[in-house]
Coordinates of C-alpha atoms in Angstrom, one line a residue:
Chain U
X1 CA -53.3 103.7 7.4
X2 CA -54.9 106.4 9.4
X3 CA -57.6 108.8 8.3
X4 CA -57.5 112.5 9.2
X5 CA -60.4 114.8 8.7
X6 CA -59.6 118.2 7.2
X7 CA -61.7 121.3 7.2
X8 CA -61.4 121.8 3.4
X9 CA -62.0 118.4 2.0
X10 CA -63.3 114.9 2.8
X11 CA -61.3 112.4 4.9
X12 CA -57.9 112.0 3.6
X13 CA -55.4 109.1 3.6
X14 CA -52.6 109.9 6.0
X15 CA -49.3 108.1 5.4
X16 CA -47.2 110.4 7.6
X17 CA -46.0 107.4 9.6
X18 CA -44.0 106.3 6.6
X19 CA -41.8 109.4 6.9
X20 CA -39.9 107.5 9.5
X21 CA -38.7 105.2 6.7
X22 CA -37.0 108.1 4.9
X23 CA -33.9 109.3 6.7
X24 CA -33.4 112.3 4.4
X25 CA -36.7 113.9 5.2
X26 CA -35.7 114.6 8.8
X27 CA -33.4 117.6 8.4
X28 CA -33.3 121.3 8.6
X29 CA -32.6 123.3 5.5
X30 CA -31.5 126.9 6.0
X31 CA -32.8 126.7 9.6
X32 CA -36.2 125.4 8.7
X33 CA -37.6 121.8 8.4
X34 CA -37.2 120.5 4.9
X35 CA -40.3 120.3 2.7
X36 CA -39.4 118.2 -0.3
X37 CA -41.8 119.0 -3.1
X38 CA -39.5 118.1 -6.1
X39 CA -40.5 114.4 -6.4
X40 CA -41.3 114.6 -10.1
X41 CA -37.6 115.3 -10.6
X42 CA -36.5 112.6 -8.2
X43 CA -38.0 110.8 -5.3
X44 CA -36.4 110.1 -2.0
X45 CA -35.2 106.6 -0.9
X46 CA -36.6 104.6 2.0
X47 CA -34.1 103.0 4.4
X48 CA -35.2 99.5 3.0
X49 CA -33.7 100.4 -0.4
X50 CA -30.5 102.0 1.1
X51 CA -29.9 99.0 3.3
X52 CA -30.5 96.6 0.5
X53 CA -27.7 98.3 -1.5
X54 CA -25.4 98.0 1.5
X55 CA -26.3 94.4 2.1
X56 CA -25.6 93.6 -1.5
X57 CA -22.2 95.2 -1.5
X58 CA -21.3 93.8 1.9
X59 CA -22.5 90.2 1.3
X60 CA -23.2 89.3 -2.4
X61 CA -21.2 91.6 -4.6
X62 CA -20.0 89.8 -7.8
X63 CA -20.7 89.9 -11.5
X64 CA -24.0 88.3 -12.7
X65 CA -24.8 85.6 -15.1
X66 CA -21.3 84.4 -15.9
X67 CA -19.8 83.2 -12.6
X68 CA -20.0 79.7 -11.2
X69 CA -19.2 80.7 -7.7
X70 CA -21.5 81.3 -4.7
X71 CA -21.4 85.1 -4.7
X72 CA -22.1 85.3 -8.4
X73 CA -25.0 82.9 -8.0
X74 CA -26.5 85.0 -5.2
X75 CA -26.0 88.2 -7.1
X76 CA -27.6 86.7 -10.2
X77 CA -30.6 85.3 -8.2
X78 CA -31.3 88.7 -6.6
X79 CA -30.8 90.5 -9.9
X80 CA -33.2 88.2 -11.8
X81 CA -35.7 88.2 -8.9
X82 CA -35.8 92.0 -9.3
X83 CA -36.7 91.6 -13.0
X84 CA -39.6 89.3 -11.9
X85 CA -40.8 91.9 -9.4
X86 CA -40.6 94.7 -11.9
X87 CA -42.4 92.6 -14.5
X88 CA -45.2 91.8 -12.1
X89 CA -45.4 95.5 -10.9
X90 CA -46.1 96.8 -14.4
X91 CA -48.3 93.9 -15.4
X92 CA -45.9 92.4 -18.0
X93 CA -47.0 89.0 -19.4
X94 CA -43.5 87.8 -19.4
X95 CA -40.4 88.5 -17.3
X96 CA -38.2 88.5 -20.4
X97 CA -40.0 91.5 -21.7
X98 CA -38.3 93.7 -19.1
X99 CA -35.0 95.2 -20.2
X100 CA -32.9 97.1 -17.6
X101 CA -31.6 100.5 -18.8
X102 CA -30.3 103.6 -17.1
X103 CA -33.8 105.1 -17.1
X104 CA -36.6 106.5 -19.2
X105 CA -34.3 108.5 -21.5
X106 CA -32.1 105.5 -22.4
X107 CA -35.2 103.3 -22.8
X108 CA -36.7 105.7 -25.4
X109 CA -33.3 106.0 -27.1
X110 CA -33.1 102.3 -27.4
X111 CA -36.4 102.1 -29.3
X112 CA -35.7 105.3 -31.3
X113 CA -32.4 103.8 -32.5
X114 CA -32.9 100.0 -32.8
X115 CA -36.6 99.9 -33.8
X116 CA -36.5 103.2 -35.8
X117 CA -33.3 102.2 -37.7
X118 CA -35.0 98.9 -38.8
X119 CA -38.5 100.2 -39.6
X120 CA -38.5 103.9 -40.4
X121 CA -38.0 105.2 -43.9
X122 CA -38.3 108.5 -45.7
X123 CA -41.8 110.0 -45.7
X124 CA -43.0 107.9 -42.7
X125 CA -44.5 109.9 -39.8
X126 CA -43.5 109.8 -36.2
X127 CA -46.4 111.1 -34.1
X128 CA -45.9 112.5 -30.6
X129 CA -47.7 115.0 -28.5
X130 CA -47.1 118.7 -27.6
X131 CA -46.5 117.8 -24.0
X132 CA -43.6 115.4 -24.3
X133 CA -40.5 115.8 -22.2
X134 CA -37.4 116.5 -24.2
X135 CA -36.4 112.9 -23.8
X136 CA -39.4 111.8 -25.8
X137 CA -38.8 114.5 -28.5
X138 CA -35.1 114.7 -29.2
X139 CA -34.5 110.9 -29.8
X140 CA -37.3 110.9 -32.4
X141 CA -36.1 114.1 -34.0
X142 CA -32.7 112.4 -34.4
X143 CA -34.4 109.3 -35.8
X144 CA -36.3 111.4 -38.3
X145 CA -33.1 113.0 -39.4
X146 CA -31.4 109.7 -40.0
X147 CA -34.4 108.1 -41.8
X148 CA -36.0 111.0 -43.6
X149 CA -39.2 110.5 -41.6
X150 CA -41.1 113.5 -40.5
X151 CA -42.3 114.4 -36.9
X152 CA -45.8 115.6 -36.2
X153 CA -47.6 116.3 -32.9
X154 CA -51.0 116.3 -31.3
X155 CA -51.5 119.8 -29.9
X156 CA -52.3 120.6 -26.3
X157 CA -55.5 122.5 -25.4
X158 CA -55.7 125.4 -22.9
X159 CA -56.9 123.0 -20.2
X160 CA -53.7 121.0 -20.5
X161 CA -55.3 118.0 -22.2
X162 CA -54.6 116.7 -25.8
X163 CA -56.6 118.1 -28.6
X164 CA -58.2 114.7 -29.5
X165 CA -60.5 116.3 -32.1
X166 CA -57.4 116.2 -34.4
X167 CA -56.6 112.6 -33.7
X168 CA -58.3 111.1 -36.8
X169 CA -56.5 113.5 -39.1
X170 CA -53.1 113.0 -37.4
X171 CA -53.2 109.2 -36.6
X172 CA -53.1 108.0 -40.2
X173 CA -51.6 105.0 -42.0
X174 CA -48.5 107.1 -42.7
X175 CA -47.7 107.1 -39.0
X176 CA -45.2 104.3 -38.1
X177 CA -44.8 105.1 -34.5
X178 CA -47.0 106.9 -32.0
X179 CA -45.5 107.9 -28.7
X180 CA -47.1 109.7 -25.7
X181 CA -46.3 110.6 -22.2
X182 CA -48.5 108.8 -19.6
X183 CA -48.4 111.5 -17.0
X184 CA -47.1 114.9 -18.0
X185 CA -44.3 116.2 -15.8
X186 CA -45.2 119.8 -16.6
X187 CA -49.0 119.8 -16.5
X188 CA -49.9 116.7 -14.5
X189 CA -52.2 115.6 -17.3
X190 CA -52.9 111.9 -17.2
X191 CA -53.3 110.9 -20.9
X192 CA -55.8 108.3 -22.1
X193 CA -53.0 106.1 -23.2
X194 CA -55.2 103.0 -23.4
X195 CA -57.6 104.5 -25.8
X196 CA -54.8 106.1 -27.9
X197 CA -52.8 102.9 -28.1
X198 CA -55.9 100.9 -29.1
X199 CA -56.6 103.4 -31.9
X200 CA -53.0 103.3 -33.1
X201 CA -52.8 99.5 -32.9
X202 CA -55.9 99.1 -35.0
X203 CA -54.0 100.9 -37.8
X204 CA -50.9 98.7 -37.3
X205 CA -48.9 101.6 -35.7
X206 CA -46.2 100.8 -33.1
X207 CA -46.7 102.6 -29.8
X208 CA -44.5 103.7 -27.0
X209 CA -45.6 105.2 -23.7
X210 CA -43.3 107.4 -21.5
X211 CA -44.1 106.3 -18.0
X212 CA -41.5 108.2 -16.1
X213 CA -44.1 110.0 -13.9
X214 CA -46.5 107.1 -13.8
X215 CA -44.8 103.9 -12.5
X216 CA -44.8 103.9 -8.7
X217 CA -47.4 106.7 -8.6
X218 CA -50.5 105.0 -10.1
X219 CA -51.3 101.5 -11.0
X220 CA -49.6 100.6 -14.4
X221 CA -50.5 97.5 -16.4
X222 CA -48.8 97.5 -19.7
X223 CA -51.1 94.8 -21.1
X224 CA -54.2 96.8 -20.2
X225 CA -52.6 99.9 -21.8
X226 CA -51.9 97.8 -24.9
X227 CA -48.8 99.7 -26.0
X228 CA -45.8 98.0 -27.6
X229 CA -43.1 99.7 -25.5
X230 CA -43.3 101.3 -22.0
X231 CA -40.3 103.3 -20.6
X232 CA -39.8 104.2 -16.9
X233 CA -37.2 105.3 -14.4
X234 CA -36.3 103.8 -11.0
X235 CA -35.3 107.0 -9.2
X236 CA -38.7 108.5 -9.4
X237 CA -40.1 105.5 -7.6
X238 CA -37.8 105.2 -4.5
X239 CA -35.1 103.3 -6.4
X240 CA -31.5 104.5 -6.9
X241 CA -30.6 106.8 -9.7
X242 CA -29.2 105.3 -12.9
X243 CA -31.5 102.4 -13.2
X244 CA -34.8 102.1 -15.1
X245 CA -36.5 99.9 -17.6
X246 CA -38.0 99.3 -20.9
X247 CA -40.9 96.9 -21.3
X248 CA -41.3 95.7 -24.8
X249 CA -43.9 93.4 -26.3
X250 CA -42.2 90.0 -26.8
X251 CA -42.8 89.8 -30.6
X252 CA -41.5 93.3 -31.1
X253 CA -38.3 92.6 -29.1
X254 CA -37.8 89.3 -30.9
X255 CA -37.7 91.1 -34.3
X256 CA -35.3 93.8 -33.1
X257 CA -31.5 93.9 -33.8
X258 CA -29.1 94.5 -30.9
X259 CA -28.2 98.0 -29.9
X260 CA -24.9 98.0 -28.0
X261 CA -22.6 95.1 -28.6
X262 CA -20.5 93.4 -25.9
X263 CA -20.5 90.7 -23.3
X264 CA -23.6 89.0 -22.1
X265 CA -25.7 89.8 -25.2
X266 CA -24.0 87.2 -27.4
X267 CA -24.3 83.5 -28.0
X268 CA -21.3 82.6 -30.2
X269 CA -18.5 85.0 -31.2
X270 CA -15.9 84.3 -33.8
X271 CA -13.3 86.6 -35.2
X272 CA -15.6 87.3 -38.1
X273 CA -19.1 87.4 -36.8
X274 CA -21.4 86.9 -33.8
X275 CA -24.8 85.5 -32.9
X276 CA -27.0 87.2 -30.3
X277 CA -29.1 86.1 -27.4
X278 CA -32.8 86.8 -27.2
X279 CA -34.3 89.6 -25.1
X280 CA -33.7 90.9 -22.5
X281 CA -30.0 89.8 -22.7
X282 CA -29.8 91.0 -26.3
X283 CA -30.2 94.6 -25.1
X284 CA -28.1 94.4 -22.0
X285 CA -24.5 94.4 -23.2
X286 CA -21.8 94.6 -20.6
X287 CA -21.9 94.4 -16.8
X288 CA -25.2 96.0 -15.8
X289 CA -25.9 98.2 -12.8
X290 CA -26.4 95.2 -10.6
X291 CA -26.8 97.2 -7.3
X292 CA -29.2 99.5 -9.1
X293 CA -31.4 96.6 -10.3
X294 CA -31.3 95.1 -6.8
X295 CA -32.2 98.5 -5.3
X296 CA -35.1 98.7 -7.8
X297 CA -36.3 95.3 -6.7
X298 CA -36.3 96.5 -3.1
X299 CA -38.1 99.7 -4.1
X300 CA -40.9 97.6 -5.7
X301 CA -41.2 95.5 -2.6
X302 CA -41.5 98.7 -0.5
X303 CA -44.1 100.3 -2.8
X304 CA -46.1 97.1 -2.9
X305 CA -46.1 97.0 0.9
X306 CA -47.5 100.6 1.0
X307 CA -49.9 99.7 -1.8
X308 CA -50.0 101.3 -5.2
X309 CA -53.7 102.1 -4.9
X310 CA -53.1 103.8 -1.6
X311 CA -50.2 105.8 -3.1
X312 CA -52.4 106.9 -6.0
X313 CA -55.3 107.9 -3.8
X314 CA -53.0 109.8 -1.4
X315 CA -51.5 111.7 -4.4
X316 CA -54.9 112.6 -5.7
X317 CA -56.1 113.8 -2.4
X318 CA -53.0 115.8 -1.5
X319 CA -53.0 117.4 -5.0
X320 CA -56.7 118.3 -4.7
X321 CA -56.0 119.9 -1.3
X322 CA -53.0 121.8 -2.7
X323 CA -55.0 123.0 -5.8
X324 CA -57.7 124.3 -3.4
X325 CA -55.3 126.2 -1.3
X326 CA -53.2 127.6 -4.1
X327 CA -56.2 129.0 -6.0
X328 CA -56.4 131.6 -3.2
X329 CA -52.9 133.1 -4.1
X330 CA -53.2 136.4 -5.9
X331 CA -52.1 136.5 -9.5
X332 CA -51.7 132.7 -9.7
X333 CA -52.0 130.8 -13.0
X334 CA -52.2 127.1 -12.5
X335 CA -51.3 125.0 -15.6
X336 CA -52.9 121.6 -16.4
X337 CA -56.3 120.0 -15.8
X338 CA -58.4 121.0 -12.8
X339 CA -59.6 117.5 -12.0
X340 CA -57.9 114.2 -12.8
X341 CA -54.2 114.8 -12.7
X342 CA -50.9 113.4 -11.4
X343 CA -49.5 114.5 -8.0
X344 CA -48.0 117.8 -9.1
X345 CA -49.0 121.4 -9.5
X346 CA -47.2 123.7 -11.9
X347 CA -48.0 127.4 -11.6
X348 CA -46.9 130.9 -12.4
X349 CA -47.2 133.8 -10.1
X350 CA -47.7 137.2 -11.7
X351 CA -45.4 138.9 -9.2
X352 CA -42.4 136.6 -9.4
X353 CA -40.4 134.8 -12.1
X354 CA -40.1 131.0 -11.2
X355 CA -36.4 131.3 -10.5
X356 CA -37.0 134.1 -8.0
X357 CA -39.8 132.3 -6.4
X358 CA -37.9 129.0 -6.1
X359 CA -34.9 130.9 -4.7
X360 CA -37.2 132.4 -2.1
X361 CA -38.7 129.0 -1.2
X362 CA -35.3 127.4 -0.9
X363 CA -34.2 129.9 1.8
X364 CA -37.2 128.7 3.8
X365 CA -36.4 125.0 3.4
X366 CA -39.0 124.4 0.7
X367 CA -37.7 122.4 -2.4
X368 CA -39.6 123.4 -5.5
X369 CA -38.5 123.1 -9.1
X370 CA -38.5 126.2 -11.3
X371 CA -37.9 126.5 -15.0
X372 CA -39.0 124.8 -18.2
X373 CA -39.0 121.3 -16.8
X374 CA -37.4 120.0 -20.0
X375 CA -40.6 120.8 -21.9
X376 CA -39.6 124.0 -23.8
X377 CA -42.3 123.6 -26.5
X378 CA -45.0 123.4 -23.9
X379 CA -43.8 126.6 -22.1
X380 CA -43.9 128.3 -25.5
X381 CA -47.4 126.9 -26.0
X382 CA -48.6 128.4 -22.7
X383 CA -46.6 131.6 -23.2
X384 CA -44.8 131.4 -19.9
X385 CA -41.0 131.6 -19.5
X386 CA -41.2 128.7 -17.2
X387 CA -43.2 127.6 -14.2
X388 CA -42.7 126.7 -10.5
X389 CA -43.7 123.2 -9.7
X390 CA -44.6 121.5 -6.5
X391 CA -44.7 117.7 -6.9
X392 CA -45.7 115.3 -4.2
X393 CA -45.2 111.7 -3.2
X394 CA -46.8 109.5 -0.6
X395 CA -44.6 110.7 2.3
X396 CA -45.7 114.3 1.8
X397 CA -48.4 115.7 4.1
X398 CA -51.2 118.3 4.2
X399 CA -49.1 120.0 7.0
X400 CA -46.3 120.4 4.4
X401 CA -48.8 121.9 1.9
X402 CA -49.8 124.4 4.6
X403 CA -46.2 125.3 5.1
X404 CA -45.7 125.8 1.4
X405 CA -48.8 128.1 1.4
X406 CA -47.4 130.2 4.2
X407 CA -44.1 130.5 2.3
X408 CA -45.8 131.3 -1.0
X409 CA -47.9 134.0 0.7
X410 CA -44.8 135.5 2.1
X411 CA -43.2 135.4 -1.3
X412 CA -46.1 137.2 -2.9
X413 CA -45.7 140.0 -0.2
X414 CA -42.0 140.1 -0.8
X415 CA -42.1 140.4 -4.6
X416 CA -45.2 142.5 -5.0
Chain Z
X1 CA -31.5 134.0 9.9
X2 CA -28.3 134.5 7.9
X3 CA -29.7 133.1 4.7
X4 CA -32.8 135.3 5.0
X5 CA -30.4 138.3 5.1
X6 CA -28.6 137.0 2.0
X7 CA -32.0 136.8 0.3
X8 CA -32.8 140.4 1.3
X9 CA -29.3 141.4 -0.1
X10 CA -30.1 139.6 -3.3
X11 CA -33.5 141.2 -3.8
X12 CA -32.9 144.7 -2.5
X13 CA -35.6 147.3 -3.0
X14 CA -33.7 149.0 -5.7
X15 CA -33.2 145.7 -7.6
X16 CA -36.9 144.8 -7.3
X17 CA -37.8 148.3 -8.4
X18 CA -35.6 148.0 -11.5
X19 CA -37.1 144.6 -12.3
X20 CA -40.7 145.9 -12.1
X21 CA -40.1 149.2 -13.8
X22 CA -37.1 148.6 -16.1
X23 CA -35.4 151.8 -17.4
X24 CA -34.5 152.2 -21.1
X25 CA -36.9 149.4 -21.9
X26 CA -37.9 148.8 -25.5
X27 CA -36.1 148.8 -28.9
X28 CA -34.0 151.2 -30.9
X29 CA -35.0 151.2 -34.5
X30 CA -32.4 153.5 -36.1
X31 CA -28.8 152.7 -37.0
X32 CA -27.8 150.5 -34.1
X33 CA -26.3 147.2 -33.1
X34 CA -28.8 144.6 -31.9
X35 CA -27.7 141.5 -29.9
X36 CA -29.9 138.7 -28.6
X37 CA -28.7 136.9 -25.5
X38 CA -30.2 134.0 -23.6
X39 CA -29.6 131.5 -20.8
X40 CA -31.0 128.4 -22.4
X41 CA -31.0 126.4 -19.2
X42 CA -33.4 128.9 -17.5
X43 CA -35.1 130.5 -20.4
X44 CA -34.0 134.0 -19.7
X45 CA -33.8 136.1 -22.8
X46 CA -32.6 139.6 -23.5
X47 CA -32.3 141.9 -26.6
X48 CA -29.9 144.8 -26.3
X49 CA -29.9 147.6 -28.8
X50 CA -26.9 150.0 -28.8
X51 CA -26.3 153.2 -30.8
X52 CA -22.7 154.1 -30.8
X53 CA -21.3 157.6 -31.4
X54 CA -18.4 158.1 -33.8
X55 CA -16.0 158.2 -31.0
X56 CA -17.2 154.8 -29.8
X57 CA -19.1 156.0 -26.8
X58 CA -22.7 154.8 -26.2
X59 CA -25.1 157.4 -27.5
X60 CA -28.2 155.4 -26.7
X61 CA -29.1 152.0 -25.4
X62 CA -32.4 150.0 -24.8
X63 CA -33.2 146.5 -23.9
X64 CA -36.2 144.2 -23.7
X65 CA -36.7 140.5 -22.9
X66 CA -38.0 138.3 -20.2
X67 CA -36.4 136.6 -17.2
X68 CA -36.0 136.6 -13.5
X69 CA -35.8 139.8 -11.4
X70 CA -32.0 139.6 -11.3
X71 CA -31.5 139.4 -15.0
X72 CA -33.9 142.1 -15.8
X73 CA -32.8 144.5 -13.0
X74 CA -29.1 144.0 -13.8
X75 CA -29.8 144.9 -17.5
X76 CA -31.9 147.9 -16.5
X77 CA -29.2 149.2 -14.2
X78 CA -26.6 148.6 -16.8
X79 CA -28.3 150.7 -19.4
X80 CA -28.6 153.6 -16.9
X81 CA -24.9 153.4 -16.2
X82 CA -23.5 153.0 -19.7
X83 CA -25.7 155.5 -21.5
X84 CA -23.4 158.4 -22.6
X85 CA -20.2 156.7 -21.4
X86 CA -17.0 156.4 -23.3
X87 CA -15.7 153.0 -24.5
X88 CA -12.9 153.1 -21.9
X89 CA -15.3 153.8 -19.1
X90 CA -17.7 151.1 -20.2
X91 CA -14.9 148.5 -20.4
X92 CA -13.8 149.3 -16.9
X93 CA -17.4 149.2 -15.7
X94 CA -17.9 145.8 -17.3
X95 CA -14.8 144.4 -15.6
X96 CA -15.7 145.9 -12.3
X97 CA -19.2 144.5 -12.5
X98 CA -18.0 141.1 -13.3
X99 CA -15.6 141.2 -10.3
X100 CA -18.6 142.4 -8.1
X101 CA -20.9 139.5 -8.9
X102 CA -18.2 136.9 -9.0
X103 CA -16.6 138.1 -5.8
X104 CA -13.1 137.9 -7.3
X105 CA -10.6 140.3 -8.8
X106 CA -10.1 143.9 -7.8
X107 CA -12.4 146.9 -8.4
X108 CA -10.8 149.7 -10.4
X109 CA -13.5 152.3 -10.0
X110 CA -15.9 151.8 -7.1
X111 CA -17.6 155.2 -7.6
X112 CA -18.5 154.5 -11.2
X113 CA -20.2 151.2 -10.1
X114 CA -22.5 153.2 -7.8
X115 CA -25.8 151.3 -7.2
X116 CA -24.6 148.4 -9.3
X117 CA -22.7 147.4 -6.2
X118 CA -26.1 146.4 -4.8
X119 CA -25.9 143.3 -7.0
X120 CA -22.9 141.9 -5.1
X121 CA -25.5 139.8 -3.1
X122 CA -25.4 137.5 -6.2
X123 CA -22.1 136.2 -5.0
X124 CA -23.9 134.1 -2.4
X125 CA -26.0 132.5 -5.1
X126 CA -23.6 131.1 -7.6
X127 CA -26.3 129.8 -9.9
X128 CA -27.6 133.3 -10.4
X129 CA -24.3 134.9 -11.6
X130 CA -25.3 134.0 -15.2
X131 CA -28.6 135.9 -14.6
X132 CA -26.8 139.0 -13.5
X133 CA -24.4 138.8 -16.4
X134 CA -26.9 138.2 -19.2
X135 CA -27.4 141.8 -20.3
X136 CA -23.7 142.5 -19.8
X137 CA -22.6 139.6 -22.1
X138 CA -25.0 141.0 -24.7
X139 CA -23.5 144.5 -24.4
X140 CA -20.0 143.1 -24.6
X141 CA -21.0 141.3 -27.8
X142 CA -22.5 144.5 -29.2
X143 CA -19.3 146.4 -28.6
X144 CA -17.3 143.6 -30.4
X145 CA -19.7 143.7 -33.3
X146 CA -19.3 147.5 -33.6
X147 CA -15.5 147.2 -33.5
X148 CA -15.5 144.4 -36.2
X149 CA -17.8 146.5 -38.4
X150 CA -15.2 149.3 -38.2
X151 CA -12.3 147.1 -39.4

């Protein structure tokens, strides 16, 4: 780790040497060096992860758990080793509490189907927040429709934090499940999930945290958070797309019925009936994304080598630097909290619609995201048609933020 | 840079001017057809209000909504072109405009398109075609509604 001194802020962590690990970053886009600031949508992959996928397919590829031959044994060992790594990385008490899924969306859907079908009944309340991603709204709305439960939400204040003054009136005994995003993908807000879950648990309410923007970006310990379920995606933390996980408290998982039926999740099958394995196998029917899981394991190895505290600190510093620079743009409205926030800045420029701005940025090699970021209710809440968003990861640099600023200043001139 | 040129083609001065100062902006309250159009994936919204004459020509038209420069400019330029035009003329214009932004098919009446041809830069940005077409799709629907009401 090197330290650079910047004019505008205190010494900053410089991880630019890690850029060499990411082949994709070294390219020109529309004639200019790529600046990839769309990490909240998907992160890039280090060579170590890409090579591990190749190694697995070239040397160990076979189905897991059911073979008795060497390749299957090797594949199974690496697959289960990845589960251990993930469990340790998120602070799970038990490796068997980690279920592999396609990502955050599938993880939430698992709970919103299996758990909800078992426990929700008409008149129960599902409590979420006004800053949830569609993937933590729609599954619950579907569950409410099936069960007759009602959905309620904690509103968002102007500064992008939750209106906790309403918590006592909303978090009542009628609530059967409380779910909340850990780090908002649209505002950057880091929610006090530990305090919220403690309050919910005291009332016997089941809790789920959407950790899509948190795992791999800041230290996550599910036991310290005290939730019952924690959902996350691999592709936002250097792993391949299509793999992610659901952590569930052992006693919750033990009481839950299976979701998908098929191979691997059963003990005994007759022509009339079947018995099921315990978690995690119970919830992993069929051949899993073996390569994806192994890639996720390699991603965890890589992130641990860099250090999650270092990644977190770098993100905070780079975001603070970006916020400081961006405040100077004429007609800018920055959403979300000014201080403690995840490594992203969503903003709206008075002179340009997000899609026009993102189009302009793209022609200069700058990858931003523009639109509603799958949080339509939040856009409505802040009365914006959408926002432009710059989201960072540890391989991004202050020099790249400077380039973004140059491009944004040019955009302001162009559209004004 | 070639792409920078494409960007300048996409956002020509006339287009930016229409997006900042849209013509025929607002609502019609009297006897008219109102159609709401949107692109849910990008959040662009448009409301088109059309007053038809007895012969089917467009007596008056207004629009409002929110969206990117392309969607708003295209709708503004559309209202200028179709106001006072006969149904046949509007139909030709709609087809020609579609061909212009999609970059396919033949143009029947280039002169009638006039400054709408400036939107042909959209061809190079396939994801923006739906922005350019938003107001036009609403107008097409308004014409359909007017015809159905007659039957």
